[in-house]
PDB file of C-alpha atoms in Angstrom:
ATOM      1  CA  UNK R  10     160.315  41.421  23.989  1.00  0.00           C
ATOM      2  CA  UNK R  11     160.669  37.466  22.391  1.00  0.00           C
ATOM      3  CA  UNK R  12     161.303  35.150  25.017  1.00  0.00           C
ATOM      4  CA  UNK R  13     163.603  32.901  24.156  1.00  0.00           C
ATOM      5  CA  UNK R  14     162.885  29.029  24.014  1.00  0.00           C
ATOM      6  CA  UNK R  15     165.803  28.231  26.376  1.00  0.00           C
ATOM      7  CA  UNK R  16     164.079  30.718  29.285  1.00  0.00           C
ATOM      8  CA  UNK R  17     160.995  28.729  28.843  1.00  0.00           C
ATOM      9  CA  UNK R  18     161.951  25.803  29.382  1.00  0.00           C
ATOM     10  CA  UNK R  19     164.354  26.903  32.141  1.00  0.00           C
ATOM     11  CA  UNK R  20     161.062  28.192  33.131  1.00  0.00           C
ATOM     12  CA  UNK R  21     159.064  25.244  33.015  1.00  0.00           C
ATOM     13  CA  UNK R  22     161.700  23.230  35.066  1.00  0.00           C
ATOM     14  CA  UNK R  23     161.748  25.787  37.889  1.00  0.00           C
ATOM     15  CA  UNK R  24     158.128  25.960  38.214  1.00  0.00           C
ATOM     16  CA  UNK R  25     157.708  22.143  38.435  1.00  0.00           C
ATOM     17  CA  UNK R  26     160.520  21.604  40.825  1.00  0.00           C
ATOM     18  CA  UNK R  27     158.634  23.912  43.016  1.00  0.00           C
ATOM     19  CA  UNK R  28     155.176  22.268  42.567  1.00  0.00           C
ATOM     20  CA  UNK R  29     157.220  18.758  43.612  1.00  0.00           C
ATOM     21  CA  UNK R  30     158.435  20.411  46.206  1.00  0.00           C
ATOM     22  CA  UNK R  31     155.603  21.796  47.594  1.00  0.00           C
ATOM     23  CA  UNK R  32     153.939  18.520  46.987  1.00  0.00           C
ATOM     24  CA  UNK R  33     156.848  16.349  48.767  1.00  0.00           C
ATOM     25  CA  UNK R  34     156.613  18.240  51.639  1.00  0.00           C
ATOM     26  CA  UNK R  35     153.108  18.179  52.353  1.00  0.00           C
ATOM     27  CA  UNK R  36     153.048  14.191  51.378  1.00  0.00           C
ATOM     28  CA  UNK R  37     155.614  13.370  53.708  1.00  0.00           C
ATOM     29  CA  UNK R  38     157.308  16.192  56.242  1.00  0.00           C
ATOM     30  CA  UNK R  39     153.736  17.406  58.042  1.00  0.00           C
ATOM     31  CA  UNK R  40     153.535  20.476  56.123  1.00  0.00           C
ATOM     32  CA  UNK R  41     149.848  19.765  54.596  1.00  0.00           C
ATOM     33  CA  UNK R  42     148.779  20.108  58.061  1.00  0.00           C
ATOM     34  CA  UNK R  43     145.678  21.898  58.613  1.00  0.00           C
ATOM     35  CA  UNK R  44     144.773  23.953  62.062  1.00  0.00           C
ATOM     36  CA  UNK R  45     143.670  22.197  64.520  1.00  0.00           C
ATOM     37  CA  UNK R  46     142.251  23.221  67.372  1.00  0.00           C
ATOM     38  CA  UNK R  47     141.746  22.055  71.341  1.00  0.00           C
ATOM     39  CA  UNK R  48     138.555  20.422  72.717  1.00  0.00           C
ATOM     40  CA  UNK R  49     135.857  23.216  73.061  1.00  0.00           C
ATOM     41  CA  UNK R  50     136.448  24.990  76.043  1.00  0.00           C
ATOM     42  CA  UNK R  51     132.914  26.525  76.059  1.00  0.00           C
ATOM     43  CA  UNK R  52     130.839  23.693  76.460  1.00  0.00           C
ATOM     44  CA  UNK R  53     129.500  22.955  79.925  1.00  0.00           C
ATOM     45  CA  UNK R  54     131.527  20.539  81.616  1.00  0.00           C
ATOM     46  CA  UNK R  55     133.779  20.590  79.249  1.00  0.00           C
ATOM     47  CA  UNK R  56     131.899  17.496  77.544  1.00  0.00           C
ATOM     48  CA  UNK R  57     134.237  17.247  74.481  1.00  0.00           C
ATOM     49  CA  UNK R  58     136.186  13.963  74.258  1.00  0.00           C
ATOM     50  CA  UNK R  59     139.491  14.018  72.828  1.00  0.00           C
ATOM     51  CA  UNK R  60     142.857  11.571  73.123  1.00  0.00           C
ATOM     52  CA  UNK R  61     145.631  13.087  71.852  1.00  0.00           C
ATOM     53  CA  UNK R  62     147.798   9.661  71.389  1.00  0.00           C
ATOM     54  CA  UNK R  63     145.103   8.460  69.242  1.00  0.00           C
ATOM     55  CA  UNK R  64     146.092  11.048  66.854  1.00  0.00           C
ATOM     56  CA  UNK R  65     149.646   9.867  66.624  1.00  0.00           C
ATOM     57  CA  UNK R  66     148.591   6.234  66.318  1.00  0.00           C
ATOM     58  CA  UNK R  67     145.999   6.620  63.438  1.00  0.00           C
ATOM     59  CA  UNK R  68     147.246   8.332  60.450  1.00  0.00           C
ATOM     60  CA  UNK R  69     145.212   6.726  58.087  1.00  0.00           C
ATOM     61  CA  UNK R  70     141.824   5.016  58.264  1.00  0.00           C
ATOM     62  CA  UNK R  71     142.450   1.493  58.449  1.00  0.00           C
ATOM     63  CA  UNK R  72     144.732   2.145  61.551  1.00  0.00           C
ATOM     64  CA  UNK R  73     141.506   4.298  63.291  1.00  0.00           C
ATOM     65  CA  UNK R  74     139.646   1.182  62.526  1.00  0.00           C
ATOM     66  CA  UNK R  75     142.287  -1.029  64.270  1.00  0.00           C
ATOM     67  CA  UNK R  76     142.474   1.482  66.762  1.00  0.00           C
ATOM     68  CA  UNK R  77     138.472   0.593  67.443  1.00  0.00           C
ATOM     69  CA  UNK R  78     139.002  -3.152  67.408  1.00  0.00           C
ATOM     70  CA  UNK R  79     141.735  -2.786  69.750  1.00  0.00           C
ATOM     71  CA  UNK R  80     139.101  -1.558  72.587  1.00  0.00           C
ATOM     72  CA  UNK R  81     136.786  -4.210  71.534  1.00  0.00           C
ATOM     73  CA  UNK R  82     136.593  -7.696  72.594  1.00  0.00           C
ATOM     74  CA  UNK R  83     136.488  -9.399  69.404  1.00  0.00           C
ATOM     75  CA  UNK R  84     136.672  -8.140  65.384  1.00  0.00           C
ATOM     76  CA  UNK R  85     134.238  -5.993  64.762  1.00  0.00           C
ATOM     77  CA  UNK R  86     132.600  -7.596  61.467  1.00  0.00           C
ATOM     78  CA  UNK R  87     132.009 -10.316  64.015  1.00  0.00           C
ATOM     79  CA  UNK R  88     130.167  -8.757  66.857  1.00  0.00           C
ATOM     80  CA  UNK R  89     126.402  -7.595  66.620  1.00  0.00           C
ATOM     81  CA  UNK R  90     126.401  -4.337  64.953  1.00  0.00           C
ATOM     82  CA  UNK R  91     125.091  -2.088  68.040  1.00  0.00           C
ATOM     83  CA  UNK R  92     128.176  -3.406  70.227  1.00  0.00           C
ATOM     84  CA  UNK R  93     129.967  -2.597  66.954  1.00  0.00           C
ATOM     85  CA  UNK R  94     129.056   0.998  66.491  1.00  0.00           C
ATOM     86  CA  UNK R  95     129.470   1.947  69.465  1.00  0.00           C
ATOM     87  CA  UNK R  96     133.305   1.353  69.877  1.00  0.00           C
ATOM     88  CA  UNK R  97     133.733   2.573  65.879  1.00  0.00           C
ATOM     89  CA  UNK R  98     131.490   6.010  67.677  1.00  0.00           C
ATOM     90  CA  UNK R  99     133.705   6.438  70.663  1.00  0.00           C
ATOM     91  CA  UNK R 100     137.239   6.196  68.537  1.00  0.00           C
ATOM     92  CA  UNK R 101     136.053   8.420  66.371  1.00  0.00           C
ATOM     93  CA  UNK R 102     134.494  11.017  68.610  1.00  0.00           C
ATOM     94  CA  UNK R 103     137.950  10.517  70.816  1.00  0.00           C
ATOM     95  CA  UNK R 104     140.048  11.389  67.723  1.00  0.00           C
ATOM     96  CA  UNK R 105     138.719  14.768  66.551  1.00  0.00           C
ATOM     97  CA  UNK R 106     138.033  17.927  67.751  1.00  0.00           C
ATOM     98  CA  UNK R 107     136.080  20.626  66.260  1.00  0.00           C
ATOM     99  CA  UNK R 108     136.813  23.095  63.858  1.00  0.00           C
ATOM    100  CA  UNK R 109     135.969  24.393  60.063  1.00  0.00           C
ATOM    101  CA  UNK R 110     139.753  24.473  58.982  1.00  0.00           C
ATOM    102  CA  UNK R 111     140.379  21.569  57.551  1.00  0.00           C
ATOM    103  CA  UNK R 112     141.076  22.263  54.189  1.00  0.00           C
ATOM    104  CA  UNK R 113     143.806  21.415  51.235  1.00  0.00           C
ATOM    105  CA  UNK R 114     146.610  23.972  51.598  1.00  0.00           C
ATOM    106  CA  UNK R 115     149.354  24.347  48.950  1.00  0.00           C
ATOM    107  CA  UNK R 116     151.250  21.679  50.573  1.00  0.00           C
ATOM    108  CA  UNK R 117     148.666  19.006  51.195  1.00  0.00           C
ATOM    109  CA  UNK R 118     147.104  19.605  47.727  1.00  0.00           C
ATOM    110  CA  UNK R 119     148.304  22.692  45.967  1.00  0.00           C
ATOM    111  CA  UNK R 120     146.013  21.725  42.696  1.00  0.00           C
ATOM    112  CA  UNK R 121     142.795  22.023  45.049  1.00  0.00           C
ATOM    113  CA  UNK R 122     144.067  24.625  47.047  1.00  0.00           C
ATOM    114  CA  UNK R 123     144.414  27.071  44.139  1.00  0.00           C
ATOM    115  CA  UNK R 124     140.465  25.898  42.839  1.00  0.00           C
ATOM    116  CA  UNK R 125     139.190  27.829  46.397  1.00  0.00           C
ATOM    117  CA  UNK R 126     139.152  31.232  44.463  1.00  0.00           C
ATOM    118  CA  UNK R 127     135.800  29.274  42.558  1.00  0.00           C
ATOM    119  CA  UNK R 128     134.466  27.754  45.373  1.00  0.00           C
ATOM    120  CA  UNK R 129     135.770  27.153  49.127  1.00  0.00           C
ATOM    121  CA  UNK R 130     134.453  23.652  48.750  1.00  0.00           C
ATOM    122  CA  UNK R 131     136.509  22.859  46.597  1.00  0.00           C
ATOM    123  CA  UNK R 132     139.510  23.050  49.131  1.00  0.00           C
ATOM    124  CA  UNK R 133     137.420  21.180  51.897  1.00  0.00           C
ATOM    125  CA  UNK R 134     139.172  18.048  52.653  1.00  0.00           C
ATOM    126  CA  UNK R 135     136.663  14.662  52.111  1.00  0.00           C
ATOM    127  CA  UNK R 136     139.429  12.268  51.914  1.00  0.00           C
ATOM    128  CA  UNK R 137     139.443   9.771  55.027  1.00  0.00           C
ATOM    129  CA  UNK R 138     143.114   9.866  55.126  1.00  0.00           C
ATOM    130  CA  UNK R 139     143.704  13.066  54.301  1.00  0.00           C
ATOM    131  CA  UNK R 140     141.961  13.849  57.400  1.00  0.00           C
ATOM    132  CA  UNK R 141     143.571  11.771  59.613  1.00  0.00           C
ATOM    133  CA  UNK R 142     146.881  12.216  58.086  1.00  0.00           C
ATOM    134  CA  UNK R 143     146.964  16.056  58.375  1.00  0.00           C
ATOM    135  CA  UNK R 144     145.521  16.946  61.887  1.00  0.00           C
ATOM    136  CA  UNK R 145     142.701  16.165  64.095  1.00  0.00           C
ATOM    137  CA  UNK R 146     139.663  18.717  63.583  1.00  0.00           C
ATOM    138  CA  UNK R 147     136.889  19.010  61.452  1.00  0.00           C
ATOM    139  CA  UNK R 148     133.674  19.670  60.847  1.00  0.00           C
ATOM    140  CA  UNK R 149     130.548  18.006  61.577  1.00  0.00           C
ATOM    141  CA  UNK R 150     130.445  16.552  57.282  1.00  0.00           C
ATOM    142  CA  UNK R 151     133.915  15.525  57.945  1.00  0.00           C
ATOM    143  CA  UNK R 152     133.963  13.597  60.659  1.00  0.00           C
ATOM    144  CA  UNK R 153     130.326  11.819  60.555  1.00  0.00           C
ATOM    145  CA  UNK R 154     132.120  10.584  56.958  1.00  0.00           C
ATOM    146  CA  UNK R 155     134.922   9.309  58.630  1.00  0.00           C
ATOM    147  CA  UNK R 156     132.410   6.765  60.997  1.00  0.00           C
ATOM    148  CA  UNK R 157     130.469   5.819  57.577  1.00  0.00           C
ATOM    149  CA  UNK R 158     133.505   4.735  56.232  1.00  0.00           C
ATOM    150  CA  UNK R 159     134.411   2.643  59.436  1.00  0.00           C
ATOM    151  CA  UNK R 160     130.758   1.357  59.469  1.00  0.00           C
ATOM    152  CA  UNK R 161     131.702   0.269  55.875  1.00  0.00           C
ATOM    153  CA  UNK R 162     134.907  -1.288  56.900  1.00  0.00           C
ATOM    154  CA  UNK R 163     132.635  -3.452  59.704  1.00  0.00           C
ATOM    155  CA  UNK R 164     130.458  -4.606  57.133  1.00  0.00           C
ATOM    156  CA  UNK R 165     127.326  -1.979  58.203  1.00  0.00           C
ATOM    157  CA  UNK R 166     125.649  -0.073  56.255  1.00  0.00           C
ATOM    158  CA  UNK R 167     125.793   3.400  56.757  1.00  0.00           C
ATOM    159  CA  UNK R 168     124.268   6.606  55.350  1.00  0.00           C
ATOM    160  CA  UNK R 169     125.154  10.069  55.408  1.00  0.00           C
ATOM    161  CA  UNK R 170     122.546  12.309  56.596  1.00  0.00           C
ATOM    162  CA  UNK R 171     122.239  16.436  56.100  1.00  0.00           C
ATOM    163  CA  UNK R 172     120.111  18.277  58.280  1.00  0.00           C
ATOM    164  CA  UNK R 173     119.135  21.895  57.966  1.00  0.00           C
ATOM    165  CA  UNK R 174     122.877  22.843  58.915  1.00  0.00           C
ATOM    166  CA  UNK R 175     124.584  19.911  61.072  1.00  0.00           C
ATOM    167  CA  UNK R 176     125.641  16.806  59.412  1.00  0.00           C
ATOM    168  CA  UNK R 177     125.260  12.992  60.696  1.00  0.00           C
ATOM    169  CA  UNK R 178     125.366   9.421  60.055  1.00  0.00           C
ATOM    170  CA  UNK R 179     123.244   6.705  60.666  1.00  0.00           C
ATOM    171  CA  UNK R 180     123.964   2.529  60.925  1.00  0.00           C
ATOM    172  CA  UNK R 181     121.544   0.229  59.523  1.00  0.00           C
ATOM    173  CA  UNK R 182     120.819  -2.738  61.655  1.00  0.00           C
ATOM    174  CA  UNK R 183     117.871  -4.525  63.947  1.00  0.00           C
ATOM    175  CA  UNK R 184     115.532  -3.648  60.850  1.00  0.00           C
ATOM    176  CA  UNK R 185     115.929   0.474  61.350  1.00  0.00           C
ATOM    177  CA  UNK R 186     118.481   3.285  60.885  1.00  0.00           C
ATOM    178  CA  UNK R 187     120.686   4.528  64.265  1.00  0.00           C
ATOM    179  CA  UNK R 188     121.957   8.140  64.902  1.00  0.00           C
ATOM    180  CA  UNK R 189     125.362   8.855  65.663  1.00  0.00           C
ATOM    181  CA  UNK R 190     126.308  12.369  66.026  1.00  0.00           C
ATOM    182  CA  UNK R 191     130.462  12.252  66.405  1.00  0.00           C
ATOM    183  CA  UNK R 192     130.876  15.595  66.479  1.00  0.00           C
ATOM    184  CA  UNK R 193     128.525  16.301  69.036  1.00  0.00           C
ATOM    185  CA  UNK R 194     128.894  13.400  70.444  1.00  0.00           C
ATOM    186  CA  UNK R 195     125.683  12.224  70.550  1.00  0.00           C
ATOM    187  CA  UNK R 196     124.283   8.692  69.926  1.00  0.00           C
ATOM    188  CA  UNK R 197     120.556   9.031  71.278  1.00  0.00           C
ATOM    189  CA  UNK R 198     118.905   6.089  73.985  1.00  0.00           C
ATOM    190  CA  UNK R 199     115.507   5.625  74.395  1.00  0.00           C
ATOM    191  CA  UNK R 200     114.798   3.791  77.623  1.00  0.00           C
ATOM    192  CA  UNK R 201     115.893   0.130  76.665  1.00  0.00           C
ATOM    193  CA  UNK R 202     119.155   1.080  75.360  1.00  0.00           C
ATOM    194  CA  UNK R 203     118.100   1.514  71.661  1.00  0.00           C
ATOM    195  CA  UNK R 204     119.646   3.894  69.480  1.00  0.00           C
ATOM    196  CA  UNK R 205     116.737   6.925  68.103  1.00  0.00           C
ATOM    197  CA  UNK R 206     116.950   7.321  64.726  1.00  0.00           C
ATOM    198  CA  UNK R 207     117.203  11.064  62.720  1.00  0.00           C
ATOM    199  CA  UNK R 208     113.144  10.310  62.115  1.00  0.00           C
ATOM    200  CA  UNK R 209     112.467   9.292  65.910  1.00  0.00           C
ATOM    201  CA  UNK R 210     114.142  12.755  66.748  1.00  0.00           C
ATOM    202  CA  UNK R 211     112.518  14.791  64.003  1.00  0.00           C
ATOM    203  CA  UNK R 212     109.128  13.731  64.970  1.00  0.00           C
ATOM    204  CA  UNK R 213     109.238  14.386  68.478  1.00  0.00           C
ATOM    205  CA  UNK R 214     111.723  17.841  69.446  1.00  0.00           C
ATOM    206  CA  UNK R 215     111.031  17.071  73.160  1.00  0.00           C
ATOM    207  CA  UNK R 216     113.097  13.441  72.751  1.00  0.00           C
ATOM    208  CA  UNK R 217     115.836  16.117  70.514  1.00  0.00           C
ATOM    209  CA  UNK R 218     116.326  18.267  73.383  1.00  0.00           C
ATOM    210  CA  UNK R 219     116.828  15.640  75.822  1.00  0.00           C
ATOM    211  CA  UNK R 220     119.603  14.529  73.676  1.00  0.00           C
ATOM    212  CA  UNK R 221     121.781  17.615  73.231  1.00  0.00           C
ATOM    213  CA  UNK R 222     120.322  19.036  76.717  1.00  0.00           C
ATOM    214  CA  UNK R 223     124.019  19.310  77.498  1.00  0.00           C
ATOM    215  CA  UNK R 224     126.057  20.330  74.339  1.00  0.00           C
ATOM    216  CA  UNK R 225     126.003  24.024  75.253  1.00  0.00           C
ATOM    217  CA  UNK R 226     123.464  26.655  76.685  1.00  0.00           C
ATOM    218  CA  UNK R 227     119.483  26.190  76.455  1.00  0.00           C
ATOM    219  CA  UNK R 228     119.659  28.581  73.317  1.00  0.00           C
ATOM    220  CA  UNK R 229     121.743  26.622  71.409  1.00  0.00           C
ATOM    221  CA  UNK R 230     120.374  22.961  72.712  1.00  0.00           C
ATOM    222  CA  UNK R 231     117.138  24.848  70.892  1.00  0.00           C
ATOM    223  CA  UNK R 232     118.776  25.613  67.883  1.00  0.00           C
ATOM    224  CA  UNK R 233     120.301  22.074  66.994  1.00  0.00           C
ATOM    225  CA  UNK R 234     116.836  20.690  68.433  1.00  0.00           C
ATOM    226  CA  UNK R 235     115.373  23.078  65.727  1.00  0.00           C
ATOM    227  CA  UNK R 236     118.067  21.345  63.185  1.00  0.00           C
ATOM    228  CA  UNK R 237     116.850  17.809  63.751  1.00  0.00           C
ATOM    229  CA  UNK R 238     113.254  18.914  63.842  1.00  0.00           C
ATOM    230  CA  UNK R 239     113.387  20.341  60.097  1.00  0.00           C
ATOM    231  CA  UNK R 240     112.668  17.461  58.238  1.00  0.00           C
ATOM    232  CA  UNK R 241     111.458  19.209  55.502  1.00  0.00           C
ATOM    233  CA  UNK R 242     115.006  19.736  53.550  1.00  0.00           C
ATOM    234  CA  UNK R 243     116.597  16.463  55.362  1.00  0.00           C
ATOM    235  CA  UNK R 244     119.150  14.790  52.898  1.00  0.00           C
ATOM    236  CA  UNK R 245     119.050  10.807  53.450  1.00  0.00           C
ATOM    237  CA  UNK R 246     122.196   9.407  50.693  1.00  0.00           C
ATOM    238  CA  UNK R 247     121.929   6.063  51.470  1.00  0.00           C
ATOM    239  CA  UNK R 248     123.116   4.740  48.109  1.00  0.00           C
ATOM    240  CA  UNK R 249     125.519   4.466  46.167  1.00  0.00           C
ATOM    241  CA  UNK R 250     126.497   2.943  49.901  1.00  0.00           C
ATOM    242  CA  UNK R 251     129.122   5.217  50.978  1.00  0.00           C
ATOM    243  CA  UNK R 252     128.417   8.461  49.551  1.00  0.00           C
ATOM    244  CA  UNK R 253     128.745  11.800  50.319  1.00  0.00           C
ATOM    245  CA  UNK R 254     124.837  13.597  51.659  1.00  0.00           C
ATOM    246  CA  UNK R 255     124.572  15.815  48.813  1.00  0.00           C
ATOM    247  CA  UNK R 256     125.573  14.331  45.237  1.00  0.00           C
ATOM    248  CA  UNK R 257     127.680  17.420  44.780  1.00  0.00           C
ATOM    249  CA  UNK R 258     130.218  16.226  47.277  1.00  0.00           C
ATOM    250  CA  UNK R 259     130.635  12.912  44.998  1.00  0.00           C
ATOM    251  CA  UNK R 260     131.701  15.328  42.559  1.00  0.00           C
ATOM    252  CA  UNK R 261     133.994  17.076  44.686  1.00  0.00           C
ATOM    253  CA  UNK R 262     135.342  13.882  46.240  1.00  0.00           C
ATOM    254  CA  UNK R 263     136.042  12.643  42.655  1.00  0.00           C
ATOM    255  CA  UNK R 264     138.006  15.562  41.765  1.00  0.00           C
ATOM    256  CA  UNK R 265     140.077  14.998  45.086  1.00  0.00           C
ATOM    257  CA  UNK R 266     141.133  11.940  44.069  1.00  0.00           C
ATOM    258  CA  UNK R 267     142.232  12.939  40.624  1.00  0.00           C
ATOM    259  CA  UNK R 268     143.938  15.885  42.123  1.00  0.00           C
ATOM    260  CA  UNK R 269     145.919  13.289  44.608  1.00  0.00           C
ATOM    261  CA  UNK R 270     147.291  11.883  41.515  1.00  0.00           C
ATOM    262  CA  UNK R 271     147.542  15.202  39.280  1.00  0.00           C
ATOM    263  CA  UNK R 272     149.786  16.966  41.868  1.00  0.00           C
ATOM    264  CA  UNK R 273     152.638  14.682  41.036  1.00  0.00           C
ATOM    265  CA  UNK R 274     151.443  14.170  37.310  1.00  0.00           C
ATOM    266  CA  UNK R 275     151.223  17.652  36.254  1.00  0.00           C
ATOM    267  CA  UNK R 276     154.728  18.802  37.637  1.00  0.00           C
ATOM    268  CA  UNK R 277     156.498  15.659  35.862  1.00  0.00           C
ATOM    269  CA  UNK R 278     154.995  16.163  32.746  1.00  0.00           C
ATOM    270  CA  UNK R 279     155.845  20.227  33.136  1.00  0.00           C
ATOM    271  CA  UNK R 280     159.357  19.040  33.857  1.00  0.00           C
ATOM    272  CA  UNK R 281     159.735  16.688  30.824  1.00  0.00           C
ATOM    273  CA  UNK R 282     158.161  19.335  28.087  1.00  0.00           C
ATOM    274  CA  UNK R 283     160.440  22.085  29.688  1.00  0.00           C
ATOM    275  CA  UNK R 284     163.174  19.642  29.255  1.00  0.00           C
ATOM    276  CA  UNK R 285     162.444  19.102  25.637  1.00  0.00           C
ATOM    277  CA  UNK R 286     162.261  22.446  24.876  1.00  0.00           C
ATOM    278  CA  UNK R 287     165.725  23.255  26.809  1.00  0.00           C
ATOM    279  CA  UNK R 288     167.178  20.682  24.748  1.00  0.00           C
ATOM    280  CA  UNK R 289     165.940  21.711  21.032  1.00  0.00           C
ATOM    281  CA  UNK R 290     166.848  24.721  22.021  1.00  0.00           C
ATOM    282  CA  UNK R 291     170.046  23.472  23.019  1.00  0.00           C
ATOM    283  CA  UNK R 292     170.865  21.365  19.924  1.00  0.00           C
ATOM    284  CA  UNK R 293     170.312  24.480  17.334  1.00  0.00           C
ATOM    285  CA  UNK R 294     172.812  26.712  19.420  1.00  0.00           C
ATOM    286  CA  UNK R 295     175.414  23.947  19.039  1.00  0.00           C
TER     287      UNK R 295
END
């Protein structure tokens, strides 16, 4: 059966209406939302920090990172860099919950939600304000790339740092690297108030177990103590200064971007060939 050129391009209007649809209401009515979930009930003493009208005030990044200045006593490009960190750590750490769930959905991005049938990275949100725009959870990568990009922001430099299956970032100042674990929430003291490094804690699994002692049961304190201690297959991406811990997720976080742009792109330029084709098909019927 010939399909006719006026069905196609009927067709090709349709289909892009829907994709701008889709697209409009993820971008601005909430429904790119990802699942979110409540602080972790099964840690002891419920440890997990989490405000809930910090969530409504920070969509985006630059309002998290007013959101920190607001608690501190001065800007923060202006204060030492420990004093710094540490209200950038405790905004951050207050702002997200865990979970593995946030990821693109048809709404939010329906170009990279589609690409998840080659790879379920693909759909993992890196975006800053993606994250902050469509819920409050995520995982350990996420959110220790959310306080890099606030370190940046402060004028710090910051690296992200994969373990053997947990995810940090570090802060660069007082002539060493500084551990903060926001998911966790963990930023490490030795005994004067310094901040252990990932090496400090890799090269002693005593000082890593002190650390986590109380982010869950002995067994898995062990097993994140075991994390840090692996330093064999460590990832340290400390340059190009804000990237991603493996270079795969610059890739990835490339294609994000170009996605934020193609969702409205592709469906416009659908639209105007479909429209083209309705009206030559049009003009010989007249």
């Amino acid at each position: 059966m010939k399909i006719s050129q006026k069905s196609i391009g009927w067709a090709l209007i349709l289909s892009s209406a829907i994709l701008l649809l889709l697209t409009s209401l993820g971008q601005w009515f909430g429904a790119g939302s990802y699942k979110s979930n409540p602080p972790r009930s099964w840690a002891p003493d419920h440890w997990e920090r989490f405000d809930p009208a910090l969530v409504k005030k920070t969509p985006d990044l630059d309002s998290l990172y007013r959101a920190a200045e607001a608690r501190a006593p001065g800007p923060l490009n202006t204060l030492p860099p420990k004093e710094a960190m540490k209200f950038l750590y405790e905004t951050t750490a207050d702002r997200f919950t865990h979970a593995s769930t946030a990821d693109h959905n048809i709404f939010s991005n329906w170009i990279l939600a589609a690409m998840r049938i080659l790879h379920p990275e693909f759909a993992q949100i890196g975006d800053a304000d993606a994250l902050l725009r469509n819920g409050y959870s995520a995982y350990c990568s996420q959110v220790s790339f959310i306080l890099l990009k606030l370190a940046e922001k402060a004028g710090i430099r910051p690296r992200h740092v994969g373990l053997s299956g947990h995810v940090v970032m570090e802060a660069w100042y007082d002539d060493d690297w500084h551990l903060y674990d926001p998911d966790l929430e963990i930023a490490p003291e030795d005994e004067n108030g310094s901040i252990f490094s990932v090496d400090d804690l890799s090269r002693d699994i005593n000082l890593a177990l002190a650390a986590y002692a109380e982010r869950g049961v002995e067994s898995y304190v062990k097993e994140i103590a075991g994390v840090i201690a692996s330093r064999e297959d460590n990832t340290f991406m400390s340059y190009p200064v804000g990237s991603h811990f493996i270079w795969k997720k610059q890739v990835v976080a490339l294609l994000e971007k170009a996605a934020e742009v193609l969702k409205f792109v592709i469906p416009i330029l659908t639209a105007l060939v479909g429209i083209a084709i309705l009206s030559k098909s049009l003009r010989r019927t007249v």
